[in-house]
Coordinates of C-alpha atoms and ligand atoms in Angstrom, one line a residue:
M11 CA -21.9 -23.9 0.8
N12 CA -19.2 -22.0 2.8
L13 CA -17.9 -23.6 5.7
I14 CA -16.4 -20.5 6.7
E15 CA -16.4 -17.0 6.1
I16 CA -14.0 -13.8 7.1
N17 CA -15.7 -9.9 6.7
G18 CA -12.9 -7.2 6.9
L19 CA -10.4 -9.4 8.9
Y20 CA -7.7 -7.0 9.9
K21 CA -3.9 -7.9 12.4
C22 CA -2.0 -5.2 14.1
Y23 CA 0.8 -6.7 16.1
N24 CA 1.8 -3.0 16.7
F25 CA -1.0 -1.4 17.8
K26 CA 0.0 1.2 20.5
E27 CA 3.4 2.3 18.4
K28 CA 2.2 4.8 14.9
P29 CA 2.0 4.0 12.1
R30 CA 1.0 0.7 13.0
I31 CA 2.1 -2.5 10.9
Y32 CA -0.8 -4.5 9.7
A33 CA -0.3 -8.7 9.0
V34 CA -3.6 -9.0 7.8
H35 CA -5.6 -6.1 6.6
N36 CA -8.9 -5.7 5.3
V37 CA -9.3 -9.3 4.6
S38 CA -12.9 -11.1 3.4
L39 CA -13.1 -14.5 2.0
T40 CA -14.8 -17.7 2.2
V41 CA -13.5 -21.3 2.2
K42 CA -16.7 -23.7 0.8
K43 CA -16.4 -27.0 2.3
G44 CA -14.5 -29.3 0.6
E45 CA -12.4 -26.9 -1.5
V46 CA -9.0 -26.9 -1.0
L47 CA -8.2 -23.3 -1.3
G48 CA -5.0 -22.1 -1.7
L49 CA -2.6 -18.9 -0.6
V50 CA 0.4 -18.2 -1.9
G51 CA 2.3 -14.9 -1.1
E52 CA 5.7 -13.8 0.0
S53 CA 7.4 -14.0 3.0
G54 CA 6.2 -12.2 5.4
C55 CA 3.2 -11.1 3.4
G56 CA 0.8 -12.3 6.1
K57 CA -0.5 -16.4 5.1
S58 CA 0.3 -17.8 8.4
T59 CA -0.9 -15.1 10.3
L60 CA -4.2 -15.6 8.6
G61 CA -4.6 -19.1 8.8
K62 CA -4.5 -18.6 12.3
M63 CA -6.8 -16.6 12.4
L64 CA -9.3 -18.8 11.0
L65 CA -9.0 -21.1 13.6
K66 CA -8.9 -18.7 16.4
L67 CA -5.2 -19.7 17.9
E68 CA -4.6 -15.6 16.7
Q69 CA -7.3 -12.7 17.9
P70 CA -8.2 -10.6 14.8
S71 CA -7.6 -7.1 15.9
Q72 CA -11.0 -6.1 13.3
G73 CA -13.0 -8.4 11.3
R74 CA -16.6 -11.1 11.8
I75 CA -15.2 -14.9 11.6
I76 CA -18.3 -17.7 10.7
F77 CA -17.4 -21.3 10.5
K78 CA -20.3 -23.1 9.7
Q79 CA -23.0 -19.7 10.9
Q80 CA -21.8 -19.4 13.7
D81 CA -20.0 -16.1 14.7
I82 CA -17.0 -17.6 16.4
T83 CA -15.1 -13.7 16.7
D84 CA -15.4 -13.6 20.5
Y85 CA -15.8 -16.7 21.5
S86 CA -13.8 -17.4 24.6
F87 CA -11.1 -20.7 25.0
K88 CA -14.3 -22.8 26.9
Q89 CA -16.5 -21.8 23.9
M90 CA -13.8 -23.0 20.9
R91 CA -12.9 -25.9 22.7
Q92 CA -16.4 -27.0 22.0
I93 CA -15.6 -26.4 18.0
R94 CA -11.9 -26.8 18.6
N95 CA -12.3 -30.5 17.7
S96 CA -13.3 -29.8 14.5
M97 CA -10.8 -27.5 13.2
Q98 CA -7.1 -27.9 12.4
M99 CA -3.4 -26.4 12.2
V100 CA -0.8 -28.2 10.3
F101 CA 2.2 -26.0 11.6
Q102 CA 4.9 -24.7 9.7
G103 CA 8.1 -25.4 10.4
T104 CA 8.5 -29.2 11.1
A105 CA 11.8 -28.2 13.7
N106 CA 10.4 -26.9 16.0
A107 CA 6.7 -27.8 15.7
F108 CA 6.9 -30.1 18.3
N109 CA 8.4 -30.1 22.0
P110 CA 11.1 -32.1 22.0
Y111 CA 11.0 -34.2 25.5
F112 CA 7.3 -36.1 23.9
T113 CA 7.6 -39.4 21.9
V114 CA 5.3 -39.5 18.6
R115 CA 3.2 -41.0 20.7
Q116 CA 2.3 -37.8 23.4
I117 CA 2.6 -36.0 20.0
I118 CA 0.2 -37.2 18.8
S119 CA -1.8 -38.6 21.6
E120 CA -2.2 -34.7 23.1
P121 CA -5.6 -33.6 20.9
L122 CA -6.6 -37.4 22.3
N123 CA -6.5 -36.2 25.5
N124 CA -7.8 -33.3 25.5
Y125 CA -10.9 -34.2 23.6
S126 CA -11.7 -37.8 24.1
Q127 CA -12.5 -40.2 26.5
E128 CA -11.0 -43.5 25.2
S129 CA -9.2 -46.0 26.7
E130 CA -5.7 -46.2 26.5
E131 CA -5.3 -48.9 24.4
E132 CA -8.4 -47.0 22.1
K133 CA -5.9 -44.5 21.9
K134 CA -3.1 -46.2 20.8
K135 CA -5.0 -48.3 18.3
K136 CA -6.5 -45.7 16.9
I137 CA -2.6 -43.6 17.0
V138 CA -0.9 -46.1 15.4
A139 CA -3.5 -46.3 12.3
M140 CA -3.2 -43.0 12.5
L141 CA 0.6 -43.3 11.4
E142 CA 0.0 -45.9 8.9
R143 CA -2.9 -43.5 7.2
V144 CA -0.1 -41.4 7.2
G145 CA 3.2 -43.3 6.0
L146 CA 5.0 -44.9 8.9
N147 CA 4.0 -47.3 11.3
H148 CA 4.1 -48.7 15.2
T149 CA 7.8 -48.5 15.4
Y150 CA 7.5 -44.6 15.4
L151 CA 5.8 -44.7 18.4
T152 CA 8.3 -43.8 20.9
R153 CA 10.9 -41.9 18.2
Y154 CA 11.6 -38.3 19.5
S155 CA 11.2 -35.5 16.9
H156 CA 14.7 -34.8 16.4
E157 CA 15.3 -38.6 15.2
M158 CA 13.4 -37.6 12.8
S159 CA 14.0 -36.9 9.6
G160 CA 11.8 -33.0 8.4
G161 CA 9.7 -35.5 5.8
Q162 CA 8.7 -38.6 8.3
R163 CA 7.5 -34.9 11.4
Q164 CA 5.7 -33.7 8.6
R165 CA 3.6 -37.2 8.5
V166 CA 3.6 -36.2 12.0
G167 CA 2.0 -33.0 12.2
I168 CA -0.6 -34.2 9.6
A169 CA -1.2 -37.3 11.2
R170 CA -1.5 -34.9 14.4
A171 CA -4.3 -32.9 13.0
L172 CA -6.0 -35.6 11.7
I173 CA -6.8 -37.4 15.1
L174 CA -9.5 -36.0 16.5
N175 CA -11.7 -36.0 12.3
P176 CA -11.1 -33.4 11.8
E177 CA -13.9 -30.7 8.8
F178 CA -11.3 -28.2 8.4
I179 CA -7.8 -28.5 8.4
V180 CA -5.2 -25.6 7.7
C181 CA -1.7 -26.5 6.3
D182 CA 1.1 -24.1 6.6
E183 CA 3.9 -24.8 4.1
A184 CA 3.5 -28.9 4.7
V185 CA 5.3 -29.6 1.9
S186 CA 7.9 -27.0 1.1
S187 CA 10.6 -27.4 3.0
I188 CA 10.6 -31.9 1.4
D189 CA 11.8 -32.8 -1.6
Y190 CA 10.5 -33.1 -4.9
A191 CA 9.6 -37.1 -4.4
L192 CA 8.0 -37.0 -0.4
K193 CA 6.5 -33.8 -1.5
N194 CA 4.5 -35.4 -4.4
Q195 CA 3.9 -38.3 -2.2
I196 CA 2.6 -36.0 0.8
L197 CA 0.2 -34.3 -1.7
T198 CA -1.6 -37.4 -3.2
L199 CA -2.0 -38.3 0.7
L200 CA -3.7 -35.3 1.1
S201 CA -5.4 -35.0 -1.7
E202 CA -6.5 -38.7 -0.7
L203 CA -7.8 -38.1 2.6
K204 CA -9.1 -35.5 1.6
R205 CA -11.1 -38.1 0.2
Q206 CA -11.7 -40.1 2.3
F207 CA -12.2 -37.7 4.9
G208 CA -14.8 -35.2 2.8
L209 CA -11.9 -33.1 4.7
T210 CA -11.4 -29.0 3.9
Y211 CA -8.2 -27.3 3.3
L212 CA -6.8 -23.7 3.9
F213 CA -2.8 -25.3 1.9
I214 CA -0.6 -21.8 2.4
S215 CA 3.1 -22.2 0.6
H216 CA 4.9 -20.5 -1.3
D217 CA 4.9 -22.4 -4.0
I218 CA 3.0 -22.1 -6.5
S219 CA 3.4 -25.2 -8.1
A220 CA 2.3 -27.5 -5.6
V221 CA -0.5 -25.0 -5.1
N222 CA -1.5 -25.9 -8.5
K223 CA -1.4 -29.8 -7.9
L224 CA -3.7 -29.2 -5.2
C225 CA -6.2 -26.8 -5.0
D226 CA -9.5 -25.6 -6.2
R227 CA -8.8 -22.4 -5.9
V228 CA -5.7 -20.3 -4.9
V229 CA -5.8 -16.7 -3.3
V230 CA -2.9 -14.3 -3.7
M231 CA -1.4 -12.5 -0.9
Y232 CA 0.6 -9.0 -0.5
L233 CA 2.1 -7.6 1.8
G234 CA -1.1 -8.7 3.6
N235 CA -3.7 -7.9 1.2
V236 CA -5.4 -10.2 -1.3
V237 CA -4.3 -8.7 -4.9
E238 CA -6.0 -11.6 -5.9
I239 CA -8.6 -14.8 -6.4
I240 CA -8.1 -17.5 -8.8
P241 CA -9.9 -20.4 -9.7
S242 CA -6.7 -22.8 -10.5
I243 CA -3.6 -21.6 -11.1
N244 CA -3.6 -21.6 -15.0
D245 CA -6.5 -19.2 -15.6
N246 CA -5.5 -16.2 -17.0
V247 CA -3.8 -14.3 -14.4
C248 CA -3.5 -11.1 -14.5
H249 CA -3.1 -9.3 -11.3
P250 CA 0.9 -8.1 -12.0
Y251 CA 2.4 -9.2 -8.7
T252 CA 0.8 -13.0 -8.8
K253 CA 2.2 -13.0 -12.9
A254 CA 5.3 -11.9 -11.3
L255 CA 5.6 -15.0 -8.6
L256 CA 4.0 -17.3 -11.4
A257 CA 7.1 -15.8 -13.5
A258 CA 9.5 -16.5 -10.7
T259 CA 8.4 -19.9 -9.4
M260 CA 6.8 -21.8 -13.0
A261 CA 9.4 -22.6 -15.3
P262 CA 11.3 -25.7 -15.2
D263 CA 14.4 -24.4 -17.8
P264 CA 16.1 -22.3 -15.9
Q265 CA 17.1 -20.1 -19.6
K266 CA 13.6 -20.1 -20.5
R267 CA 12.7 -18.9 -16.6
G268 CA 14.6 -15.4 -17.4
K269 CA 12.5 -15.1 -20.6
N270 CA 9.2 -15.3 -19.5
R271 CA 10.3 -13.5 -16.5
V272 CA 7.7 -10.2 -15.5
L273 CA 10.6 -8.2 -13.3
L274 CA 9.4 -6.9 -10.3
R275 CA 11.2 -3.3 -9.4
E276 CA 13.2 -4.5 -7.1
G277 CA 15.1 -3.0 -4.0
E278 CA 12.2 -1.2 -2.5
A279 CA 11.1 -1.6 0.6
L280 CA 8.4 -3.4 2.0
K281 CA 6.5 -0.8 3.0
I282 CA 2.6 -1.0 2.7
P283 CA 1.8 3.1 1.2
E284 CA -0.1 4.6 2.7
K285 CA -2.4 4.9 0.4
G286 CA -3.3 3.5 -3.1
C287 CA -2.3 0.0 -4.0
V288 CA -0.6 -2.0 -2.1
F289 CA 1.9 -3.2 -5.5
Q290 CA 2.7 0.5 -6.5
N291 CA 6.4 0.7 -5.7
R292 CA 7.1 -2.7 -7.3
C293 CA 4.7 -2.6 -9.8
L294 CA 6.4 -2.2 -13.4
D295 CA 3.2 -1.0 -15.3
V296 CA 2.4 1.7 -12.0
Q297 CA -0.1 4.7 -13.1
K298 CA -1.0 8.3 -10.8
V299 CA -4.0 6.5 -10.3
C300 CA -2.7 3.5 -8.3
E301 CA -0.2 6.3 -6.0
T302 CA -4.1 7.6 -4.9
E303 CA -6.4 5.4 -4.6
Q304 CA -6.8 1.5 -3.6
P305 CA -7.8 -0.9 -5.8
A306 CA -11.2 -2.3 -5.1
L307 CA -11.3 -6.6 -5.1
V308 CA -13.7 -6.4 -7.5
S309 CA -14.9 -9.8 -9.9
Q310 CA -13.9 -10.4 -13.2
N311 CA -15.3 -13.1 -13.7
N312 CA -17.7 -15.9 -11.9
E313 CA -14.5 -16.9 -9.4
H314 CA -11.8 -14.6 -10.5
Y315 CA -11.7 -11.1 -8.3
T316 CA -8.2 -9.0 -9.4
A317 CA -7.8 -5.3 -7.5
C318 CA -5.9 -3.9 -10.2
H319 CA -7.1 -0.5 -12.3
F320 CA -6.1 -2.1 -14.8
C321 CA -7.2 -5.4 -14.9
H322 CA -11.0 -4.9 -16.8
Ligands
ATP27 N1 3.6 -12.5 17.3 C1 3.9 -11.5 16.1 N2 4.2 -10.5 16.5 C2 5.0 -9.3 16.2 N3 4.8 -9.3 14.3 C3 4.8 -10.5 13.7 C4 3.8 -11.5 14.9 N4 3.7 -12.4 13.7 C5 3.6 -12.0 12.8 N5 5.1 -11.5 12.1 C6 4.1 -9.9 11.6 O1 3.4 -10.2 10.7 C7 3.8 -10.0 9.0 C8 3.0 -11.8 8.4 O2 3.6 -12.5 9.4 P1 3.8 -14.3 9.5 O3 4.0 -15.9 9.9 O4 2.1 -14.3 9.0 O5 3.8 -14.4 7.4 P2 3.8 -15.6 6.9 O6 3.5 -15.2 5.0 O7 3.7 -17.0 6.9 O8 5.4 -15.4 6.2 P3 6.2 -16.6 5.9 O9 5.8 -17.2 4.5 O10 7.7 -16.7 6.0 O11 6.6 -17.6 6.5 C9 5.5 -10.3 9.0 O12 5.9 -8.9 8.5 C10 5.3 -10.7 11.2 O13 6.7 -10.5 11.1
MG28 MG1 4.2 -18.3 7.4

């Protein structure tokens, strides 16, 4: 069953100017109930914008968002309130994601205060239980954001997102800025929580290895467009951009990394071409057709989709 479906979603931040620049360009996707959908791509390609639109924290410029069979695209703030507690986000950037004048207790209470009628004592109990779930304890209740490490803040962000028992969580770079051991710990925690609470995640990351551990399917974005959807990153990837992303990050041995690397044409401005394939300026295999015709996202087999004229 599809938990979320988006159709032809666009986001443009400079609507009044020309040329219009799209942070997200004609993206259609489904998120199935219970799956972990990965979203990867380089900085600025529109991952956070897409994640926020799924939760209606950003309003799309065009396109539809369907959550559990309801079209929520034009829902007002008030209408969103009824479903807001079932969709939450772990925000990117732990250092400035929280109000600096709030204690951990206040940070995690905020969603509870908005949505639940429980007494202060009951809320506190709930918060302590959730802190323990993410590997912290009651001593953190009185701490401020600046009194914690990045990894501890990440966990508070996860606890805050989980406290209302949501069905769907967007994790935006939830493990990108933390060290290897803690990263594994948090990934394990996210998997456990998923199993325990039957969650569905959109997991946004530059870090393909993190995505690889957790995700059932992976969506690859380039300059606002989806260029490939893969059942799992170990499957045969086909799009030249996905290959370059993988080659740049997967090999642990730096010498091998150099050898296997599929190079991008570098030094090209990251400008969206007016027509043709969005990746043409940096693709080593670019052909005439790529400059004139935009490749559609088509199915290779089953769950594998690519937008490239030469992936068939
Ligand atoms: N509020 C905004 N106003 C104007 N432009 C914005 C706004 N938010 C994002 N953008 C632009 O939209 C594009 C996509 O941004 P987004 O934050 O979605 O990228 P991202 O893929 O999450 O990048 P990163 O990996 O660095 O977090 C960028 O070019 C960014 O500058
Ligand atoms: Mg981002």
